[in-house]
XYZ file of C-alpha atoms in Angstrom:
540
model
C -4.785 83.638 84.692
C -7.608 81.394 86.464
C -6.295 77.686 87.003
C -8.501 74.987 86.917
C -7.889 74.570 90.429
C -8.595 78.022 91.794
C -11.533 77.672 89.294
C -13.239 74.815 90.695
C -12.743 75.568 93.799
C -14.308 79.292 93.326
C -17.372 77.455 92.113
C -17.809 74.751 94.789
C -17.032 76.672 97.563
C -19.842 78.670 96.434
C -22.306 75.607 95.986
C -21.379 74.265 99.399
C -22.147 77.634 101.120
C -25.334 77.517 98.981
C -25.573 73.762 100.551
C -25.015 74.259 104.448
C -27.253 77.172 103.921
C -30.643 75.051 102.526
C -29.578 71.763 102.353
C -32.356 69.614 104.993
C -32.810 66.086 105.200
C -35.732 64.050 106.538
C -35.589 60.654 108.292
C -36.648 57.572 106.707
C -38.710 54.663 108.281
C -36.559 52.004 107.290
C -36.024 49.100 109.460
C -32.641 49.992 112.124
C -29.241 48.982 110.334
C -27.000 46.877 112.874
C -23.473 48.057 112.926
C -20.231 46.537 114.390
C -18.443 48.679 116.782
C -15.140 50.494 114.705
C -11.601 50.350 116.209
C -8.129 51.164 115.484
C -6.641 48.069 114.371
C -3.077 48.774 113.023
C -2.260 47.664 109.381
C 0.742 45.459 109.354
C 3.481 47.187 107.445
C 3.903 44.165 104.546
C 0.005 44.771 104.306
C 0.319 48.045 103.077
C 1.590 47.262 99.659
C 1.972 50.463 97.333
C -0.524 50.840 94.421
C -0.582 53.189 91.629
C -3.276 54.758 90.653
C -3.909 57.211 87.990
C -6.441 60.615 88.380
C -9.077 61.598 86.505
C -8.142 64.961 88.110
C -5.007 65.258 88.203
C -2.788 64.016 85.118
C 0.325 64.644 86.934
C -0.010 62.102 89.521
C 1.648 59.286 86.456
C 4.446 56.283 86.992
C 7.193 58.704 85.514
C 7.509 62.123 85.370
C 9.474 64.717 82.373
C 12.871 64.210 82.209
C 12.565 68.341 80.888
C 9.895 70.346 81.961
C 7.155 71.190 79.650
C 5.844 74.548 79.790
C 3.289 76.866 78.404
C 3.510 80.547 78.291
C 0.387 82.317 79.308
C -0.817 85.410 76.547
C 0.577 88.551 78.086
C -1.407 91.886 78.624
C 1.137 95.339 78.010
C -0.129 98.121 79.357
C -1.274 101.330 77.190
C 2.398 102.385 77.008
C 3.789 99.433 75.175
C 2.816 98.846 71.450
C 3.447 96.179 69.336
C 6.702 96.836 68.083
C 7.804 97.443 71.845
C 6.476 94.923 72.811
C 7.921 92.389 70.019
C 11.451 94.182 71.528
C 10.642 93.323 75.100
C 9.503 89.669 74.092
C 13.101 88.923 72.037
C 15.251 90.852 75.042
C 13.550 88.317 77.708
C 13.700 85.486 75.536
C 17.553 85.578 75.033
C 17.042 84.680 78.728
C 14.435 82.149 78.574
C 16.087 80.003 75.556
C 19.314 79.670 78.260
C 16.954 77.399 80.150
C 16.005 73.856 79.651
C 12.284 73.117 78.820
C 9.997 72.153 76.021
C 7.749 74.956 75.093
C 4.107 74.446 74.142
C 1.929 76.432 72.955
C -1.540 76.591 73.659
C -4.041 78.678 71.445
C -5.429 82.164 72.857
C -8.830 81.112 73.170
C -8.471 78.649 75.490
C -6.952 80.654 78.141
C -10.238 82.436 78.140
C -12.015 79.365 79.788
C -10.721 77.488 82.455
C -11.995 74.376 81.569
C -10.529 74.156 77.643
C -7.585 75.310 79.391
C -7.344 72.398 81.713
C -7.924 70.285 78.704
C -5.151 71.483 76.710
C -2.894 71.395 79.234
C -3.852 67.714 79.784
C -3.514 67.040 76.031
C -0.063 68.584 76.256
C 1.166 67.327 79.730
C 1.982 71.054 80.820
C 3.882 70.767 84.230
C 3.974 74.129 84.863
C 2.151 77.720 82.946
C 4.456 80.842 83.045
C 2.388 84.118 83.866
C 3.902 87.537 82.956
C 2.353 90.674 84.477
C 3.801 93.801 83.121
C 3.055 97.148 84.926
C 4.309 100.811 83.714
C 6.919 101.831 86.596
C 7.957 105.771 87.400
C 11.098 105.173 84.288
C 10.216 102.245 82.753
C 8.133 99.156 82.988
C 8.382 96.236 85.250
C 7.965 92.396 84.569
C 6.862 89.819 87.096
C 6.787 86.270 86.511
C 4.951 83.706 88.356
C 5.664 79.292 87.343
C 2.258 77.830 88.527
C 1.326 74.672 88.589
C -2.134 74.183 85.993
C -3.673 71.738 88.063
C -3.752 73.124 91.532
C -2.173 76.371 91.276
C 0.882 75.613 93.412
C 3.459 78.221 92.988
C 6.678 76.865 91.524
C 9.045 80.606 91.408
C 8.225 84.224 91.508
C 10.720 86.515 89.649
C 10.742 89.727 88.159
C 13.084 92.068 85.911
C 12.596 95.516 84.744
C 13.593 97.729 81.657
C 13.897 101.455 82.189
C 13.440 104.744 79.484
C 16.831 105.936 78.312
C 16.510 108.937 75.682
C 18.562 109.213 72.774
C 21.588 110.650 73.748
C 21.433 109.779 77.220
C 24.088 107.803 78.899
C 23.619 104.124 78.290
C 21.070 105.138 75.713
C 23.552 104.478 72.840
C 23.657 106.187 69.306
C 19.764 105.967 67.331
C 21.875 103.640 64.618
C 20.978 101.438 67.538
C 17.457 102.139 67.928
C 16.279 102.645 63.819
C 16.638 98.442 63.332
C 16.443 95.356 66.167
C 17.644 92.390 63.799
C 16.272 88.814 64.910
C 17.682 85.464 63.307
C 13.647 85.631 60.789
C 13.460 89.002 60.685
C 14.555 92.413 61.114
C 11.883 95.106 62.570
C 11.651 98.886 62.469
C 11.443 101.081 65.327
C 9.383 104.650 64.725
C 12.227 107.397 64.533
C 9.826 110.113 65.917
C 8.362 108.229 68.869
C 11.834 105.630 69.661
C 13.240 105.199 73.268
C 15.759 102.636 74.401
C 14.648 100.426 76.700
C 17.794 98.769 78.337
C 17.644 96.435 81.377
C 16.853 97.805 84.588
C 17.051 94.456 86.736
C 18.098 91.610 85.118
C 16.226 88.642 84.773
C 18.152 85.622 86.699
C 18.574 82.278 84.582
C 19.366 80.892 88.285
C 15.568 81.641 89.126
C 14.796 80.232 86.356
C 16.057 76.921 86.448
C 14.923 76.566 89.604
C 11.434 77.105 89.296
C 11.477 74.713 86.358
C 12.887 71.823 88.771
C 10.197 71.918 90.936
C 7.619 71.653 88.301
C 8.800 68.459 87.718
C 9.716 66.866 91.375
C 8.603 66.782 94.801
C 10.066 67.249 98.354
C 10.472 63.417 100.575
C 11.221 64.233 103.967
C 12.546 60.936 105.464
C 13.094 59.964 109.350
C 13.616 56.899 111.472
C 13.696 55.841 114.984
C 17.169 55.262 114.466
C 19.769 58.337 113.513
C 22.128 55.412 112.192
C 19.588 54.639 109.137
C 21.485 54.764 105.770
C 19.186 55.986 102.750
C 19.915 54.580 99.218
C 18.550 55.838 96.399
C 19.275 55.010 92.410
C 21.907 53.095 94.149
C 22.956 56.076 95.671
C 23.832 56.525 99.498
C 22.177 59.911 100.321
C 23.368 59.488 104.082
C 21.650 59.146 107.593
C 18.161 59.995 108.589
C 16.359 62.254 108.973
C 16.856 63.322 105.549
C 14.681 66.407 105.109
C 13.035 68.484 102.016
C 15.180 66.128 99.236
C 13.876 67.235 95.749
C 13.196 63.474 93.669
C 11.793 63.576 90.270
C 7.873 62.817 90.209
C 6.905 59.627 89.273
C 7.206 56.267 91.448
C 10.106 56.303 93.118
C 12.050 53.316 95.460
C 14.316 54.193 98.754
C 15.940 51.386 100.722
C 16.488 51.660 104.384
C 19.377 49.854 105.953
C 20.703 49.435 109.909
C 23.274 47.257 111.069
C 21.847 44.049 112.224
C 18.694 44.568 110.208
C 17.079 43.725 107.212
C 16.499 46.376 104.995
C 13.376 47.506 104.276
C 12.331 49.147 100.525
C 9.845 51.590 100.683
C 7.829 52.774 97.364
C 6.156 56.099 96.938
C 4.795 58.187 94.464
C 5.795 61.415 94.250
C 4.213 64.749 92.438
C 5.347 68.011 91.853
C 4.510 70.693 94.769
C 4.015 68.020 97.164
C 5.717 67.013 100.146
C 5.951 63.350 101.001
C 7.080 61.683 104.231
C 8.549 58.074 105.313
C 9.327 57.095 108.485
C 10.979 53.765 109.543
C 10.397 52.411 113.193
C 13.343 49.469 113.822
C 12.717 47.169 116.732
C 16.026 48.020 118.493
C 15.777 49.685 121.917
C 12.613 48.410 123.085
C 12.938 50.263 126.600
C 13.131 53.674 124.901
C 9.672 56.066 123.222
C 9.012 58.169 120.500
C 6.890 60.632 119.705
C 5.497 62.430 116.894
C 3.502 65.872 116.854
C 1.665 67.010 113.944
C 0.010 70.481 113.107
C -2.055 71.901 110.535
C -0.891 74.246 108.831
C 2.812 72.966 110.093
C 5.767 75.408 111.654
C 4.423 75.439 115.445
C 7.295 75.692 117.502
C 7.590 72.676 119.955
C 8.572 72.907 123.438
C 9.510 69.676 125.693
C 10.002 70.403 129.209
C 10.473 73.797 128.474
C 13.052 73.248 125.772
C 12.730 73.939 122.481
C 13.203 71.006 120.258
C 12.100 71.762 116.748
C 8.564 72.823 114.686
C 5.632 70.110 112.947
C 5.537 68.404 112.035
C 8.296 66.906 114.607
C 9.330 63.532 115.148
C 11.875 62.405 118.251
C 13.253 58.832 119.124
C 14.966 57.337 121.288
C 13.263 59.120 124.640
C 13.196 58.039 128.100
C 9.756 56.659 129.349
C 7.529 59.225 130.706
C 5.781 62.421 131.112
C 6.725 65.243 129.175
C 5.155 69.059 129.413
C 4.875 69.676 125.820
C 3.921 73.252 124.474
C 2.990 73.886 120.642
C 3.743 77.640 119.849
C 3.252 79.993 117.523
C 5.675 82.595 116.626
C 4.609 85.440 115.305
C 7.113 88.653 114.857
C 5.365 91.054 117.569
C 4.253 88.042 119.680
C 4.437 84.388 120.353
C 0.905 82.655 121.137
C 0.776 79.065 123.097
C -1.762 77.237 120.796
C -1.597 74.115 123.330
C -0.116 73.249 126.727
C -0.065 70.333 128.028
C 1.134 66.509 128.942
C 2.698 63.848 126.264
C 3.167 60.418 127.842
C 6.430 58.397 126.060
C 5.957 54.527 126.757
C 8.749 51.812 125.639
C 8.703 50.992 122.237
C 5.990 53.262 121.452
C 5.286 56.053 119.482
C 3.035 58.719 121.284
C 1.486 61.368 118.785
C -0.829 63.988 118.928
C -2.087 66.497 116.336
C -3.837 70.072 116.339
C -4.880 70.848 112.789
C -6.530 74.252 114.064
C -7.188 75.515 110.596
C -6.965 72.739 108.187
C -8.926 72.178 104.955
C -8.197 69.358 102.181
C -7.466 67.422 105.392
C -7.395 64.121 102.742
C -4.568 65.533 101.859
C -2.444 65.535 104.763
C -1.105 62.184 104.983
C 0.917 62.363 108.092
C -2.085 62.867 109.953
C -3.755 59.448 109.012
C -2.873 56.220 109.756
C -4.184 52.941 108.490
C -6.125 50.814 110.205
C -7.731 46.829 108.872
C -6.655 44.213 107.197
C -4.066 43.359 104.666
C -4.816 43.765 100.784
C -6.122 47.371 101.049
C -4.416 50.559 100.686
C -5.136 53.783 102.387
C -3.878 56.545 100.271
C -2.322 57.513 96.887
C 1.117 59.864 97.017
C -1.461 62.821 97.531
C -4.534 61.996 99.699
C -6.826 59.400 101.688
C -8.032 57.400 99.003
C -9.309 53.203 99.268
C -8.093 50.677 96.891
C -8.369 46.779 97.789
C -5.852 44.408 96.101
C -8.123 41.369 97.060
C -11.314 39.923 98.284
C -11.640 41.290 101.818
C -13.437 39.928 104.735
C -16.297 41.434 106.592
C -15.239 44.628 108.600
C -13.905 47.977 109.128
C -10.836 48.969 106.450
C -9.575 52.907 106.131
C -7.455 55.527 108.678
C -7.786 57.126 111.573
C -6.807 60.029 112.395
C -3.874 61.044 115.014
C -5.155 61.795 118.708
C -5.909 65.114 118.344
C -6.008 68.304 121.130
C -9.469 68.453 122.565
C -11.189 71.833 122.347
C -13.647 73.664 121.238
C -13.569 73.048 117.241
C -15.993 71.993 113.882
C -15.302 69.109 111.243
C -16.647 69.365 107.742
C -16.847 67.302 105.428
C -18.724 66.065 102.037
C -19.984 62.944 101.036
C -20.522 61.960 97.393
C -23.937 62.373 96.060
C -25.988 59.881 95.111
C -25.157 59.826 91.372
C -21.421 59.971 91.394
C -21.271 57.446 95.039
C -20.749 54.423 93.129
C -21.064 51.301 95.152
C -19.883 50.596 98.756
C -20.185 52.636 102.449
C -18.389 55.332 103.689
C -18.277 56.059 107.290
C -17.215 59.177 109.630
C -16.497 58.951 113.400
C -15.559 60.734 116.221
C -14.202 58.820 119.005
C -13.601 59.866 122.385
C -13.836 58.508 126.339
C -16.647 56.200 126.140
C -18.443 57.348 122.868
C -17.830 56.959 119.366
C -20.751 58.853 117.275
C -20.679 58.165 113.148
C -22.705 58.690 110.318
C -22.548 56.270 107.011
C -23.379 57.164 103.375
C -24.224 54.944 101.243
C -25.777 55.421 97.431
C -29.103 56.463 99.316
C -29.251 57.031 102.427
C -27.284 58.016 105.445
C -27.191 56.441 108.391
C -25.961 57.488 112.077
C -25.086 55.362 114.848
C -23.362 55.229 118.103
C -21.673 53.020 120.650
C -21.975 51.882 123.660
C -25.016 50.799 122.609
C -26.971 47.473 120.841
C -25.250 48.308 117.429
C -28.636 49.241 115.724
C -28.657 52.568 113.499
C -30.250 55.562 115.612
C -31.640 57.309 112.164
C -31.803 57.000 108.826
C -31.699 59.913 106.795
C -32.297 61.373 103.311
C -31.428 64.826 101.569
C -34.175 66.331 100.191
C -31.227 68.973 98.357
C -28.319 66.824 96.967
C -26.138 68.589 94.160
C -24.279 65.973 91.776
C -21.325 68.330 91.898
C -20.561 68.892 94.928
C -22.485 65.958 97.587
C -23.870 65.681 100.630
C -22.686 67.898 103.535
C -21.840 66.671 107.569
C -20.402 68.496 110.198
C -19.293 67.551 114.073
C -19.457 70.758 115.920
C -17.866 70.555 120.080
C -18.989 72.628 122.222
C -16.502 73.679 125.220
C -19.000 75.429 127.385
C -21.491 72.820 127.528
C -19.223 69.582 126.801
C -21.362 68.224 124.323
C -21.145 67.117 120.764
C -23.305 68.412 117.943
C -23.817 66.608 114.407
C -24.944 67.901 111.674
C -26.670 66.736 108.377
C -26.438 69.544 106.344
C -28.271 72.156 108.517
C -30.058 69.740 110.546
C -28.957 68.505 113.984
C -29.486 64.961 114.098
C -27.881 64.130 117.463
C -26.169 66.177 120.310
C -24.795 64.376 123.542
C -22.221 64.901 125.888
C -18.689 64.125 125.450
C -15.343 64.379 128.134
C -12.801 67.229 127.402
C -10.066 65.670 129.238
C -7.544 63.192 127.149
C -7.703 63.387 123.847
C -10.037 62.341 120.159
C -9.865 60.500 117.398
C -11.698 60.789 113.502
C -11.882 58.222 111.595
C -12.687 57.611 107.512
C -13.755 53.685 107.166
C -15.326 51.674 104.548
C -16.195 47.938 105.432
C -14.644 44.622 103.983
C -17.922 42.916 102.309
C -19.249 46.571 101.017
C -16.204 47.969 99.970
C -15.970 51.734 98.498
C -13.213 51.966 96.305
C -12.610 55.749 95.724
C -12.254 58.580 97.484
C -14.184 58.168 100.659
C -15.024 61.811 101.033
C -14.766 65.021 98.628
C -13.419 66.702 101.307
C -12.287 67.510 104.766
C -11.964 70.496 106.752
C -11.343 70.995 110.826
C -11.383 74.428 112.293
C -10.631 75.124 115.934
C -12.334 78.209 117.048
C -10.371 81.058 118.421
C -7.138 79.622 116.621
C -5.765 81.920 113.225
């Protein structure tokens, strides 16, 4: 079974190859657009009040979640070997199992399955948390059943388990006498099995109400991973003390949820988040205590790099560590593999008092929105950054003129490409949305508007270089960009879709930054980009 997900993103993965391939643009002789210069300016903690926002997309990103999990059973295809009236015997065996478990059961008609999107609907219509598939193969004495809990939105796999039935003649031993074969009684009915052509299925493997259960509770909660610069931090939940940071991979029920954070001698600070099923959510709480001590924090994408200070192995990403002593630490990001170990990155991490030092290598990222711990927000108060699941701008108030949204982590700087997606002109609503890369002495950025695209630079008089147009725009899938480094040459290309607008040169010592901005007095309130994708070559 297709989800919606894997659906839609079959079909615009295809239009956006289809995109980069022809899409042009041509300049515009407009009169220069005068921008002000865009820098990090850390958004005060009280500033970033949590919002809630529902998704047209997504139905399961709500205020409260199912207290039982509802699920829909997808139709199931037997092989040639099963007819219907083994078939009807396999379905009551395995449902003994499945009515041990707790869930509401919906059911959605046949036809809908057929197409994704009446699928997606019904689901909606039913607020389905999770779909159970069953894929039922003959095996060399019997048949074998696989499930698979996915999630209909995004495809997320909740549990995989399977069970299997074997043949056992009449007569055989475990096969029992054919009084228990001629009749299998249900509470409505009782059906007849053929006397010529009867076997006796019997369980092979089991299927585990265990597995069950536990696939069921993650289609209805989400893992919050929380950490502090302090080890002494007490976590209180519900009114319940869940004990000391860090506090990792703690399943919470989806919906908004409130933890307070307490240490002695401080006030304690209540954090709100929203959590969703198949997600991972992270907090972390920075106390002004011991100001002469760092932090730092080191992010990957995809996560589980093995990190290496001085030498030492001190944990995987995404990794966080308080409490250091000021200065320079050899830092190595690894990845193990089970013939080899590679070293995706060597190099130097400098701690400073009362700091956190961070760095990030997202070497094969995409849905980059998505990955909140490698944002952070930057402006002014009464704007938020980000729902529970990606980069996304909402203002609470009236904001004044200049530069609101996130930047990214510094990342590792190599040889790598960054795609992303602007709206198109009929779905961009009002507002700006601007993309940067900063580095050393250059920040390069292009900025969409409803028509027209413009791309500027600093150092420089703060006029727009170009002003662009795309002569191919698709309304479903928007207007393509990409920042391409080149480690050879040490220079910078961007791209508007397959037209290079601008290529310079750039350091490849230190380290660079991205940023996603839209401005006070021309706000965009929705998602600034329809996605984001960084690749560093030569990295798998």
């Amino acid at each position: 079974m297709e989800t919606w997900f894997s659906y839609r993103k079959r079909i615009l993965l295809s239009i956006a190859i289809a995109l980069f391939n022809c899409s042009s643009v041509e300049k515009v002789n407009v009169p220069p657009k005068v921008f002000q210069e865009p820098y990090y300016k850390p958004l005060a903690e009280s500033s970033s009040d949590f919002i809630f926002r529902e998704s047209e997309s997504d139905y399961k990103i709500r205020k409260d979640g199912h207290s039982l999990p509802v699920l829909a059973f997808s139709p199931v295809h037997y092989p040639k070997s099963v007819d219907g009236k083994l078939a009807t015997y396999f379905e009551q065996e395995l449902g003994l199992v499945w009515n041990l478990a707790k869930f509401t059961r919906v059911k959605i008609q046949k036809s809908a399955w057929e197409n994704p999107e009446i699928l997606q609907a019904e689901c909606k219509k039913s607020g389905v948390d999770a779909i159970a598939n069953l894929k039922v193969s003959d095996a060399e004495n019997g048949w074998d059943f696989k499930y698979e809990l996915v999630d209909p939105i995004d495809g997320t796999v909740f549990g995989e388990f399977d069970t299997s039935f074997k043949k056992v003649s009449p007569g055989q031993n475990g096969g029992g006498a054919w009084s228990q074969v001629f009749f299998w009684k249900t509470p409505e009915s009782i059906i007849s099995l053929d006397q010529k052509s009867a076997i006796v299925p019997i369980w092979d493997k089991k299927l585990e109400l265990t597995k069950i259960s536990q696939a069921l509770d993650l289609s209805i909660s989400g893992s919050v991973t929380i950490r502090s610069s302090s080890s002494e931090t007490d976590v209180i939940w519900k009114n319940k003390k869940l004990g000391h940071t860090p506090i990792t991979d703690l399943q919470v029920p989806e919906g908004v949820q409130e933890f307070q954070l307490s240490l002695k001698g401080k006030k304690p600070v209540t954090k709100k988040i929203q959590v969703r099923s198949g997600k991972k959510i992270s907090l972390y709480q920075e106390w002004e205590d011991d100001k002469t001590l760092g932090s730092a924090k080191i992010v990957s994408s995809p996560e589980g790099l093995a990190v290496s200070l001085d030498g030492f192995k001190q944990g995987e990403t995404p990794f966080f560590r308080s409490n250091l002593t000021p200065g320079v630490y050899q830092i190595e990001l690894i990845k193990e593999n089970v013939d080899k170990a590679l070293v995706y990155f060597e190099g130097n991490l400098e701690v400073q008092p009362d700091k956190i030092s961070e760095i990030a290598l997202p070497y094969s990222s995409s849905g980059l929105l998505g990955d909140l711990e490698f944002w952070k927000a930057s402006g002014d108060g009464g704007f938020s950054s980000h729902s529970s699941t990606e980069v996304d701008f909402r203002k609470t108030k009236n904001l004044s003129p200049g530069w609101n949204g996130v930047y990214s982590l510094p990342l590792v700087a190599d040889e790598l490409e960054a795609t992303g997606i602007f709206s198109s002109p009929i779905e961009f609503g009002s507002g700006v949305v601007a993309f940067s890369f900063h580095c050393q002495g250059l920040t390069i950025g292009v900025e969409a508007n409803k028509d027209h695209v413009n791309v500027f630079k600093f150092p420089s008089d703060g006029k727009s270089i170009g002003t662009f147009k795309y002569k191919t725009e698709d309304k479903e899938y928007g207007r393509p960009f990409s920042f391409r480094t080149n480690s050879k040459d040490k220079k910078l290309e961007v791209y508007l879709g397959q037209n290079r607008i601008w290529e310079g040169p750039i350091p490849f010592q230190g380290n660079w930054t991205l940023s996603i901005l839209t401005r006070g007095d021309d706000f965009h309130e929705a998602l600034p980009l329809k996605d984001l994708k960084i690749h560093y070559r030569g990295y798998k």
